[in-house]
mmCIF file of C-alpha atoms in Angstrom:
data_model
loop_
_atom_site.group_PDB
_atom_site.id
_atom_site.type_symbol
_atom_site.label_atom_id
_atom_site.label_comp_id
_atom_site.label_asym_id
_atom_site.label_seq_id
_atom_site.Cartn_x
_atom_site.Cartn_y
_atom_site.Cartn_z
ATOM 1 C CA MET R 473 -87.514 -41.786 84.363
ATOM 2 C CA LEU R 474 -88.195 -39.929 87.578
ATOM 3 C CA ASN R 475 -85.319 -39.358 89.929
ATOM 4 C CA GLU R 476 -85.557 -40.365 93.585
ATOM 5 C CA THR R 477 -86.343 -36.847 94.759
ATOM 6 C CA ALA R 478 -89.203 -36.517 92.340
ATOM 7 C CA LYS R 479 -90.536 -39.987 93.189
ATOM 8 C CA LYS R 480 -90.546 -39.076 96.898
ATOM 9 C CA LEU R 481 -92.390 -35.847 96.172
ATOM 10 C CA VAL R 482 -94.995 -37.623 94.127
ATOM 11 C CA ASP R 483 -95.550 -40.155 96.871
ATOM 12 C CA GLU R 484 -95.800 -37.475 99.561
ATOM 13 C CA ILE R 485 -98.196 -35.313 97.557
ATOM 14 C CA THR R 486 -100.433 -38.250 96.694
ATOM 15 C CA LYS R 487 -100.662 -39.290 100.326
ATOM 16 C CA ASN R 488 -101.480 -35.750 101.338
ATOM 17 C CA LEU R 489 -104.211 -35.550 98.674
ATOM 18 C CA ALA R 490 -105.639 -38.945 99.734
ATOM 19 C CA ALA R 491 -105.881 -37.620 103.329
ATOM 20 C CA SER R 492 -107.588 -34.396 102.301
ATOM 21 C CA LYS R 493 -111.212 -33.896 101.835
ATOM 22 C CA GLU R 494 -110.779 -33.209 98.102
ATOM 23 C CA SER R 495 -111.997 -35.759 95.556
ATOM 24 C CA ILE R 496 -108.816 -36.853 93.810
ATOM 25 C CA SER R 497 -108.520 -39.946 91.629
ATOM 26 C CA SER R 498 -106.520 -42.805 93.105
ATOM 27 C CA SER R 499 -104.508 -42.863 89.915
ATOM 28 C CA PHE R 500 -103.416 -39.199 90.349
ATOM 29 C CA GLY R 501 -99.919 -40.345 91.478
ATOM 30 C CA GLU R 502 -99.456 -42.180 88.175
ATOM 31 C CA LEU R 503 -100.593 -39.171 86.227
ATOM 32 C CA LEU R 504 -98.273 -36.904 88.106
ATOM 33 C CA SER R 505 -95.341 -39.231 87.529
ATOM 34 C CA LEU R 506 -96.111 -39.449 83.818
ATOM 35 C CA LEU R 507 -96.413 -35.670 83.589
ATOM 36 C CA ILE R 508 -93.122 -35.010 85.297
ATOM 37 C CA ASP R 509 -91.470 -37.589 83.009
ATOM 38 C CA LYS R 510 -92.948 -35.902 79.972
ATOM 39 C CA LEU R 511 -91.654 -32.498 81.037
ATOM 40 C CA GLN R 512 -88.252 -33.773 81.839
ATOM 41 C CA LEU R 513 -87.875 -35.260 78.369
ATOM 42 C CA SER R 514 -89.159 -32.014 76.777
ATOM 43 C CA GLN R 515 -86.486 -29.929 78.428
ATOM 44 C CA ASP R 516 -83.999 -31.088 75.751
ATOM 45 C CA LYS R 517 -86.328 -30.187 72.869
ATOM 46 C CA LYS R 518 -86.932 -26.786 71.309
ATOM 47 C CA PHE R 519 -89.675 -24.866 69.517
ATOM 48 C CA VAL R 520 -89.225 -23.019 66.283
ATOM 49 C CA PHE R 521 -91.239 -19.986 64.966
ATOM 50 C CA VAL R 522 -90.849 -18.920 61.289
ATOM 51 C CA LEU R 523 -91.750 -15.339 60.603
ATOM 52 C CA LEU R 524 -93.207 -14.210 57.237
ATOM 53 C CA GLY R 525 -94.021 -10.614 56.411
ATOM 54 C CA LYS R 526 -92.781 -7.341 55.088
ATOM 55 C CA THR R 527 -89.803 -5.674 56.703
ATOM 56 C CA GLY R 528 -90.940 -3.210 59.361
ATOM 57 C CA VAL R 529 -94.445 -4.554 60.049
ATOM 58 C CA GLY R 530 -93.516 -5.544 63.635
ATOM 59 C CA LYS R 531 -92.562 -9.183 63.381
ATOM 60 C CA SER R 532 -89.727 -8.865 65.832
ATOM 61 C CA SER R 533 -91.518 -6.629 68.308
ATOM 62 C CA THR R 534 -94.491 -9.043 68.466
ATOM 63 C CA VAL R 535 -92.469 -12.195 69.093
ATOM 64 C CA ASN R 536 -90.365 -10.324 71.615
ATOM 65 C CA SER R 537 -93.528 -9.216 73.483
ATOM 66 C CA LEU R 538 -94.928 -12.779 73.528
ATOM 67 C CA LEU R 539 -91.628 -14.318 74.738
ATOM 68 C CA ASN R 540 -90.727 -11.426 77.009
ATOM 69 C CA GLN R 541 -87.142 -11.468 75.577
ATOM 70 C CA GLU R 542 -85.359 -9.430 72.944
ATOM 71 C CA ILE R 543 -84.737 -12.487 70.813
ATOM 72 C CA ALA R 544 -85.272 -10.982 67.328
ATOM 73 C CA PRO R 545 -83.556 -7.642 66.936
ATOM 74 C CA VAL R 546 -85.865 -4.682 66.193
ATOM 75 C CA GLY R 547 -84.570 -2.285 63.588
ATOM 76 C CA LYS R 548 -85.855 0.149 60.930
ATOM 77 C CA TYR R 549 -84.156 -0.875 57.735
ATOM 78 C CA ASP R 550 -85.149 -1.831 54.189
ATOM 79 C CA ALA R 551 -84.602 -5.367 52.970
ATOM 80 C CA THR R 552 -82.190 -5.490 50.123
ATOM 81 C CA THR R 553 -81.883 -9.249 49.667
ATOM 82 C CA MET R 554 -83.846 -12.406 50.272
ATOM 83 C CA GLU R 555 -82.285 -14.376 53.116
ATOM 84 C CA VAL R 556 -82.973 -16.489 56.123
ATOM 85 C CA GLN R 557 -81.939 -15.202 59.547
ATOM 86 C CA GLU R 558 -82.135 -17.542 62.534
ATOM 87 C CA TYR R 559 -82.005 -16.272 66.072
ATOM 88 C CA GLU R 560 -81.300 -19.034 68.660
ATOM 89 C CA HIS R 561 -82.141 -18.381 72.227
ATOM 90 C CA GLU R 562 -82.746 -20.112 75.591
ATOM 91 C CA ILE R 563 -85.626 -19.184 77.876
ATOM 92 C CA ASN R 564 -85.674 -20.726 81.310
ATOM 93 C CA GLY R 565 -83.411 -23.513 80.063
ATOM 94 C CA VAL R 566 -85.556 -24.268 77.045
ATOM 95 C CA LYS R 567 -84.164 -23.688 73.618
ATOM 96 C CA CYS R 568 -86.012 -21.848 70.875
ATOM 97 C CA SER R 569 -85.280 -20.576 67.361
ATOM 98 C CA ILE R 570 -86.929 -17.611 65.702
ATOM 99 C CA ILE R 571 -86.382 -17.686 61.942
ATOM 100 C CA ASP R 572 -87.029 -14.467 60.016
ATOM 101 C CA THR R 573 -87.318 -14.271 56.248
ATOM 102 C CA PRO R 574 -86.416 -10.685 55.298
ATOM 103 C CA GLY R 575 -86.939 -9.829 51.643
ATOM 104 C CA LEU R 576 -89.492 -12.598 51.069
ATOM 105 C CA CYS R 577 -92.458 -10.221 51.165
ATOM 106 C CA ASP R 578 -90.564 -7.104 50.088
ATOM 107 C CA ASP R 579 -90.159 -5.432 46.671
ATOM 108 C CA ILE R 580 -86.551 -6.208 45.861
ATOM 109 C CA PRO R 581 -84.629 -6.764 42.643
ATOM 110 C CA GLU R 582 -83.852 -10.357 43.545
ATOM 111 C CA LYS R 583 -87.494 -11.186 43.718
ATOM 112 C CA GLY R 584 -87.714 -13.042 40.441
ATOM 113 C CA ASN R 585 -85.398 -15.850 41.485
ATOM 114 C CA ASN R 586 -87.971 -17.846 43.463
ATOM 115 C CA GLN R 587 -86.314 -21.246 43.005
ATOM 116 C CA LYS R 588 -83.075 -19.943 44.470
ATOM 117 C CA TYR R 589 -84.827 -18.793 47.590
ATOM 118 C CA ILE R 590 -86.909 -21.997 47.847
ATOM 119 C CA GLU R 591 -83.674 -23.989 47.922
ATOM 120 C CA LEU R 592 -82.101 -21.570 50.404
ATOM 121 C CA ILE R 593 -85.003 -21.817 52.918
ATOM 122 C CA GLN R 594 -85.351 -25.545 52.470
ATOM 123 C CA ASN R 595 -81.689 -26.029 53.326
ATOM 124 C CA GLN R 596 -81.683 -23.760 56.371
ATOM 125 C CA VAL R 597 -85.114 -24.478 57.925
ATOM 126 C CA LYS R 598 -85.446 -28.048 59.200
ATOM 127 C CA GLN R 599 -88.230 -27.618 61.706
ATOM 128 C CA ILE R 600 -91.314 -25.315 61.785
ATOM 129 C CA ASP R 601 -93.642 -25.543 64.837
ATOM 130 C CA LEU R 602 -95.606 -22.417 63.860
ATOM 131 C CA LEU R 603 -95.535 -20.155 60.826
ATOM 132 C CA TRP R 604 -96.371 -16.555 61.640
ATOM 133 C CA PHE R 605 -97.741 -14.461 58.723
ATOM 134 C CA VAL R 606 -97.435 -10.831 59.977
ATOM 135 C CA THR R 607 -98.972 -7.886 58.296
ATOM 136 C CA ARG R 608 -100.418 -4.489 59.267
ATOM 137 C CA LEU R 609 -104.116 -4.257 59.969
ATOM 138 C CA ASP R 610 -104.279 -0.768 58.511
ATOM 139 C CA ASP R 611 -103.138 -1.984 55.103
ATOM 140 C CA SER R 612 -106.271 -2.299 52.918
ATOM 141 C CA ARG R 613 -105.126 -5.201 50.684
ATOM 142 C CA VAL R 614 -102.810 -8.131 50.353
ATOM 143 C CA GLY R 615 -99.807 -6.748 48.587
ATOM 144 C CA GLU R 616 -98.255 -8.367 45.510
ATOM 145 C CA ASP R 617 -95.100 -9.011 47.448
ATOM 146 C CA GLU R 618 -97.051 -10.713 50.210
ATOM 147 C CA LYS R 619 -98.784 -12.840 47.719
ATOM 148 C CA LYS R 620 -95.459 -13.873 46.263
ATOM 149 C CA GLY R 621 -94.182 -14.704 49.818
ATOM 150 C CA ILE R 622 -97.190 -16.963 50.429
ATOM 151 C CA GLN R 623 -96.505 -18.741 47.158
ATOM 152 C CA ILE R 624 -92.847 -19.361 47.859
ATOM 153 C CA ILE R 625 -93.480 -20.645 51.356
ATOM 154 C CA SER R 626 -96.199 -22.964 50.034
ATOM 155 C CA GLU R 627 -93.825 -24.303 47.382
ATOM 156 C CA ALA R 628 -90.899 -24.647 49.772
ATOM 157 C CA PHE R 629 -92.733 -26.602 52.527
ATOM 158 C CA THR R 630 -95.893 -27.868 50.781
ATOM 159 C CA PRO R 631 -99.242 -26.555 51.659
ATOM 160 C CA LYS R 632 -99.277 -28.545 54.871
ATOM 161 C CA VAL R 633 -97.150 -25.777 56.371
ATOM 162 C CA TRP R 634 -100.315 -23.706 56.772
ATOM 163 C CA GLU R 635 -101.872 -26.291 59.056
ATOM 164 C CA HIS R 636 -99.686 -24.898 61.834
ATOM 165 C CA SER R 637 -99.848 -21.179 61.055
ATOM 166 C CA ILE R 638 -101.284 -17.938 62.421
ATOM 167 C CA ILE R 639 -102.159 -14.533 60.911
ATOM 168 C CA ILE R 640 -101.018 -11.628 63.062
ATOM 169 C CA PHE R 641 -102.174 -8.093 62.356
ATOM 170 C CA THR R 642 -100.000 -5.378 63.914
ATOM 171 C CA ARG R 643 -100.900 -1.699 64.437
ATOM 172 C CA ALA R 644 -104.436 -2.656 65.481
ATOM 173 C CA ASN R 645 -105.120 0.724 66.985
ATOM 174 C CA LYS R 646 -104.457 2.406 63.638
ATOM 175 C CA ALA R 647 -107.515 0.772 62.064
ATOM 176 C CA ASP R 648 -110.503 3.046 61.248
ATOM 177 C CA ASP R 649 -113.135 0.394 61.756
ATOM 178 C CA TYR R 650 -111.323 -2.259 63.873
ATOM 179 C CA LEU R 651 -113.755 -5.215 63.902
ATOM 180 C CA GLU R 652 -114.775 -4.802 60.248
ATOM 181 C CA GLU R 653 -111.195 -4.449 59.034
ATOM 182 C CA LEU R 654 -110.110 -7.454 61.103
ATOM 183 C CA ARG R 655 -112.878 -9.617 59.529
ATOM 184 C CA GLU R 656 -112.124 -8.389 55.916
ATOM 185 C CA ARG R 657 -108.347 -8.548 56.160
ATOM 186 C CA THR R 658 -108.498 -12.031 57.660
ATOM 187 C CA LYS R 659 -110.804 -13.208 54.820
ATOM 188 C CA ARG R 660 -108.572 -11.686 52.133
ATOM 189 C CA ILE R 661 -105.385 -13.333 53.454
ATOM 190 C CA ARG R 662 -107.115 -16.684 53.935
ATOM 191 C CA ASP R 663 -108.377 -16.485 50.396
ATOM 192 C CA GLU R 664 -104.892 -15.900 49.089
ATOM 193 C CA ILE R 665 -103.438 -18.737 51.176
ATOM 194 C CA ALA R 666 -106.245 -21.006 49.857
ATOM 195 C CA LYS R 667 -105.000 -20.551 46.274
ATOM 196 C CA HIS R 668 -101.791 -22.399 47.270
ATOM 197 C CA THR R 669 -103.197 -25.042 49.671
ATOM 198 C CA GLY R 670 -105.558 -26.944 47.369
ATOM 199 C CA ASN R 671 -104.700 -29.809 44.959
ATOM 200 C CA GLU R 672 -105.936 -31.142 41.685
ATOM 201 C CA ILE R 673 -108.048 -33.853 43.322
ATOM 202 C CA ALA R 674 -109.733 -31.749 45.991
ATOM 203 C CA LYS R 675 -109.757 -28.026 45.355
ATOM 204 C CA HIS R 676 -111.903 -27.501 48.429
ATOM 205 C CA THR R 677 -108.970 -28.609 50.631
ATOM 206 C CA GLY R 678 -107.415 -25.219 50.233
ATOM 207 C CA ASN R 679 -110.320 -23.392 51.835
ATOM 208 C CA GLU R 680 -110.581 -25.987 54.538
ATOM 209 C CA ILE R 681 -106.942 -25.401 55.612
ATOM 210 C CA ALA R 682 -107.033 -21.562 55.112
ATOM 211 C CA ASN R 683 -110.300 -21.041 56.914
ATOM 212 C CA LYS R 684 -108.897 -22.776 60.049
ATOM 213 C CA ILE R 685 -105.955 -20.382 60.333
ATOM 214 C CA PRO R 686 -106.618 -18.114 63.321
ATOM 215 C CA SER R 687 -105.969 -14.387 63.207
ATOM 216 C CA VAL R 688 -104.959 -12.136 66.096
ATOM 217 C CA ALA R 689 -104.640 -8.348 66.149
ATOM 218 C CA VAL R 690 -101.928 -6.845 68.329
ATOM 219 C CA ASP R 691 -100.510 -3.444 69.195
ATOM 220 C CA ASN R 692 -97.030 -3.447 70.779
ATOM 221 C CA LYS R 693 -97.592 -0.084 72.335
ATOM 222 C CA SER R 694 -100.868 -0.938 74.121
ATOM 223 C CA GLN R 695 -102.258 -3.691 76.295
ATOM 224 C CA THR R 696 -105.506 -3.734 74.460
ATOM 225 C CA THR R 697 -107.010 -3.560 70.919
ATOM 226 C CA PRO R 698 -109.699 -0.949 70.076
ATOM 227 C CA ASP R 699 -112.479 -3.180 71.377
ATOM 228 C CA GLY R 700 -110.930 -2.927 74.893
ATOM 229 C CA LYS R 701 -109.716 -6.574 74.940
ATOM 230 C CA ARG R 702 -106.217 -7.624 76.013
ATOM 231 C CA TRP R 703 -104.371 -9.073 73.030
ATOM 232 C CA LEU R 704 -101.332 -10.740 74.641
ATOM 233 C CA GLU R 705 -103.316 -13.629 76.185
ATOM 234 C CA GLU R 706 -105.236 -14.192 72.946
ATOM 235 C CA LEU R 707 -101.935 -14.281 71.015
ATOM 236 C CA TYR R 708 -100.454 -16.764 73.533
ATOM 237 C CA THR R 709 -103.584 -18.902 73.350
ATOM 238 C CA GLN R 710 -103.739 -19.050 69.508
ATOM 239 C CA VAL R 711 -100.044 -19.677 69.229
ATOM 240 C CA PHE R 712 -100.149 -22.539 71.730
ATOM 241 C CA ILE R 713 -103.262 -24.328 70.334
ATOM 242 C CA THR R 714 -102.178 -23.930 66.677
ATOM 243 C CA MET R 715 -98.465 -24.919 66.888
ATOM 244 C CA SER R 716 -97.262 -28.476 66.429
ATOM 245 C CA GLU R 717 -97.493 -30.975 69.255
ATOM 246 C CA ARG R 718 -93.676 -31.298 69.054
ATOM 247 C CA GLY R 719 -93.172 -27.710 70.019
ATOM 248 C CA ALA R 720 -96.154 -27.135 72.386
ATOM 249 C CA ILE R 721 -94.685 -28.449 75.591
ATOM 250 C CA PRO R 722 -91.220 -26.745 75.123
ATOM 251 C CA PHE R 723 -93.175 -23.460 74.486
ATOM 252 C CA LEU R 724 -95.218 -23.934 77.582
ATOM 253 C CA MET R 725 -92.150 -24.688 79.661
ATOM 254 C CA ALA R 726 -90.331 -21.631 78.476
ATOM 255 C CA THR R 727 -93.228 -19.365 79.470
ATOM 256 C CA ALA R 728 -94.428 -21.299 82.548
ATOM 257 C CA PRO R 729 -92.739 -19.150 85.168
ATOM 258 C CA ARG R 730 -94.542 -16.082 83.932
ATOM 259 C CA ILE R 731 -97.851 -17.842 84.050
ATOM 260 C CA ASN R 732 -97.263 -18.853 87.618
ATOM 261 C CA LYS R 733 -96.054 -15.399 88.725
ATOM 262 C CA THR R 734 -99.090 -13.863 87.137
ATOM 263 C CA GLN R 735 -101.421 -16.047 89.202
ATOM 264 C CA SER R 736 -99.534 -15.705 92.500
ATOM 265 C CA ASN R 737 -98.385 -12.082 92.383
ATOM 266 C CA LYS R 738 -100.091 -10.218 95.219
ATOM 267 C CA PRO R 739 -101.051 -6.500 95.311
ATOM 268 C CA ASN R 740 -98.268 -4.152 96.489
ATOM 269 C CA ARG R 741 -95.695 -6.816 95.835
ATOM 270 C CA ASP R 742 -93.068 -5.852 93.332
ATOM 271 C CA PRO R 743 -92.680 -8.411 90.503
ATOM 272 C CA ASN R 744 -89.181 -9.915 90.090
ATOM 273 C CA TRP R 745 -89.105 -9.976 86.403
ATOM 274 C CA THR R 746 -88.566 -7.313 83.743
ATOM 275 C CA PHE R 747 -90.183 -6.513 80.349
ATOM 276 C CA TYR R 748 -87.566 -7.099 77.634
ATOM 277 C CA ASN R 749 -87.167 -3.353 76.927
ATOM 278 C CA GLN R 750 -88.198 -1.975 80.297
ATOM 279 C CA SER R 751 -84.666 -0.683 81.004
ATOM 280 C CA LYS R 752 -85.308 2.041 78.565
ATOM 281 C CA PHE R 753 -87.884 3.531 80.925
ATOM 282 C CA THR R 754 -86.128 3.168 84.323
ATOM 283 C CA ASN R 755 -85.658 6.927 84.769
ATOM 284 C CA GLN R 756 -89.264 7.878 83.945
ATOM 285 C CA ASP R 757 -91.747 8.974 86.582
ATOM 286 C CA LYS R 758 -93.768 6.233 88.317
ATOM 287 C CA GLU R 759 -96.888 7.345 86.560
ATOM 288 C CA ASP R 760 -95.314 6.794 83.200
ATOM 289 C CA LYS R 761 -94.155 3.350 84.286
ATOM 290 C CA ASP R 762 -97.671 2.418 85.453
ATOM 291 C CA ASN R 763 -99.038 3.360 81.982
ATOM 292 C CA GLU R 764 -96.416 1.512 80.096
ATOM 293 C CA PHE R 765 -97.395 -1.759 78.380
ATOM 294 C CA ASN R 766 -96.076 -4.644 80.428
ATOM 295 C CA ALA R 767 -95.699 -7.898 78.505
ATOM 296 C CA ASN R 768 -95.157 -9.987 81.697
ATOM 297 C CA ASP R 769 -98.768 -10.192 82.795
ATOM 298 C CA PHE R 770 -100.844 -13.115 81.542
ATOM 299 C CA ILE R 771 -104.477 -12.797 82.554
ATOM 300 C CA PHE R 772 -106.253 -15.562 80.794
ATOM 301 C CA ASN R 773 -110.077 -15.602 80.601
ATOM 302 C CA GLY R 774 -112.191 -18.696 80.856
ATOM 303 C CA ILE R 775 -112.457 -19.371 77.150
ATOM 304 C CA GLN R 776 -108.668 -19.083 76.744
ATOM 305 C CA LYS R 777 -108.024 -21.422 79.619
ATOM 306 C CA GLU R 778 -110.410 -24.001 78.154
ATOM 307 C CA LEU R 779 -108.757 -23.860 74.755
ATOM 308 C CA ILE R 780 -105.255 -24.378 76.271
ATOM 309 C CA LYS R 781 -106.593 -27.162 78.427
ATOM 310 C CA LYS R 782 -108.006 -28.890 75.354
ATOM 311 C CA LYS R 783 -104.654 -28.587 73.560
ATOM 312 C CA LEU R 784 -102.776 -29.974 76.659
ATOM 313 C CA ILE R 785 -104.993 -33.051 76.553
ATOM 314 C CA GLU R 786 -104.261 -33.581 72.878
ATOM 315 C CA VAL R 787 -100.505 -33.440 73.580
ATOM 316 C CA ILE R 788 -100.709 -35.439 76.859
ATOM 317 C CA PRO R 789 -103.861 -37.530 76.681
ATOM 318 C CA ALA R 790 -103.493 -38.758 80.321
ATOM 319 C CA LEU R 791 -104.352 -35.225 81.481
ATOM 320 C CA ALA R 792 -107.981 -35.984 80.580
ATOM 321 C CA ALA R 793 -108.150 -37.698 83.967
ATOM 322 C CA ALA R 794 -107.266 -34.559 85.838
ATOM 323 C CA GLY R 795 -110.387 -32.898 87.259
ATOM 324 C CA ALA R 796 -110.838 -29.266 88.287
ATOM 325 C CA SER R 797 -110.460 -30.142 91.902
ATOM 326 C CA ALA R 798 -107.054 -31.642 91.278
ATOM 327 C CA GLY R 799 -105.992 -28.525 89.450
ATOM 328 C CA ALA R 800 -107.142 -26.263 92.200
ATOM 329 C CA VAL R 801 -105.581 -28.319 94.960
ATOM 330 C CA VAL R 802 -102.151 -29.258 93.584
ATOM 331 C CA GLY R 803 -101.366 -26.636 90.918
ATOM 332 C CA GLY R 804 -99.327 -24.146 92.932
ATOM 333 C CA PRO R 805 -98.132 -26.371 95.876
ATOM 334 C CA ILE R 806 -96.816 -29.224 93.788
ATOM 335 C CA GLY R 807 -95.077 -26.862 91.363
ATOM 336 C CA ALA R 808 -93.335 -25.190 94.227
ATOM 337 C CA ALA R 809 -92.410 -28.601 95.759
ATOM 338 C CA ILE R 810 -90.855 -29.910 92.573
ATOM 339 C CA GLY R 811 -89.093 -26.637 91.795
ATOM 340 C CA GLY R 812 -87.268 -25.537 88.711
ATOM 341 C CA ILE R 813 -88.701 -25.266 85.216
ATOM 342 C CA VAL R 814 -90.445 -28.661 85.550
ATOM 343 C CA GLY R 815 -92.148 -27.543 88.734
ATOM 344 C CA ALA R 816 -93.216 -24.260 87.135
ATOM 345 C CA ALA R 817 -94.634 -26.148 84.129
ATOM 346 C CA VAL R 818 -96.539 -28.584 86.350
ATOM 347 C CA GLY R 819 -98.024 -25.661 88.277
ATOM 348 C CA SER R 820 -98.998 -23.930 85.061
ATOM 349 C CA ILE R 821 -100.574 -27.019 83.558
ATOM 350 C CA PHE R 822 -102.689 -27.626 86.585
ATOM 351 C CA TYR R 823 -103.692 -23.906 86.621
ATOM 352 C CA PHE R 824 -105.413 -24.453 83.382
ATOM 353 C CA PHE R 825 -107.359 -27.343 84.824
ATOM 354 C CA SER R 826 -108.466 -25.360 87.883
#
């Protein structure tokens, strides 16, 4: 339920909108109340990412770049045992868990004991909002260890786990023929996943699930992939639209302040946030800083905004009533008026409807 302060804000904003020249639905106040209520309830929930991939492919670096926090430690080491490592964190008051599976896609002596690991991961992982399959784009094939990892995950959580999954290719700028390798590597991994997502009654189901898994190429040392496109916003978009509805709103709330700052930051105004590893570069020349990859900036294009908007409507159907004029008029002002993480989330949501 809305507190008295929020109710007064909703009433005041609705009256101001009604008095303006903008065409705003008379039921906008009800929508706004419902949205704030939904966000307040979501503050106590969390989102969970499970990472699957060989040790050293860049799983931790990529999730840290997306969330702008050093949540999963980055280290150069060889996996010696199959285990489950959970990193719990809080971003802007929203809880999240990043669960890594070192050894699962690595060549280690323990590899033959699949049932032991299936039981281990079933006991330790109770929620998956998105499964990340992370691999290098410059690897030419799906390794035998990766195939075994796909099999084990499928057996541990049933093939339905792949309905909320994403394929992430790291080291995009190391590819010789970027677009061709992206297409071919995506196909090969989907084909391997499809082997474990069908069933005896309907074998075609495997391909239906696998072919819907999005793939994104990233490079944690560059803002863009070889085709000149920014990858961070594409990663954010595909993560958000693919993850479970349960985790979507908590994820949005955790990242909302960055979305708002991106849209409102003016030229010559210093941002008041820091890239998760930027402290390492504080003594470098300004030219070096300007060239450094900054994971704070979200610059969504029209297609990405539309995809995120569609997902928001799926999660909160009442948002279908929000028109572009409402998004343009109330997005920033109402978010600032409400304040806090809920206000930031409201502002971000209406930004995607503007």
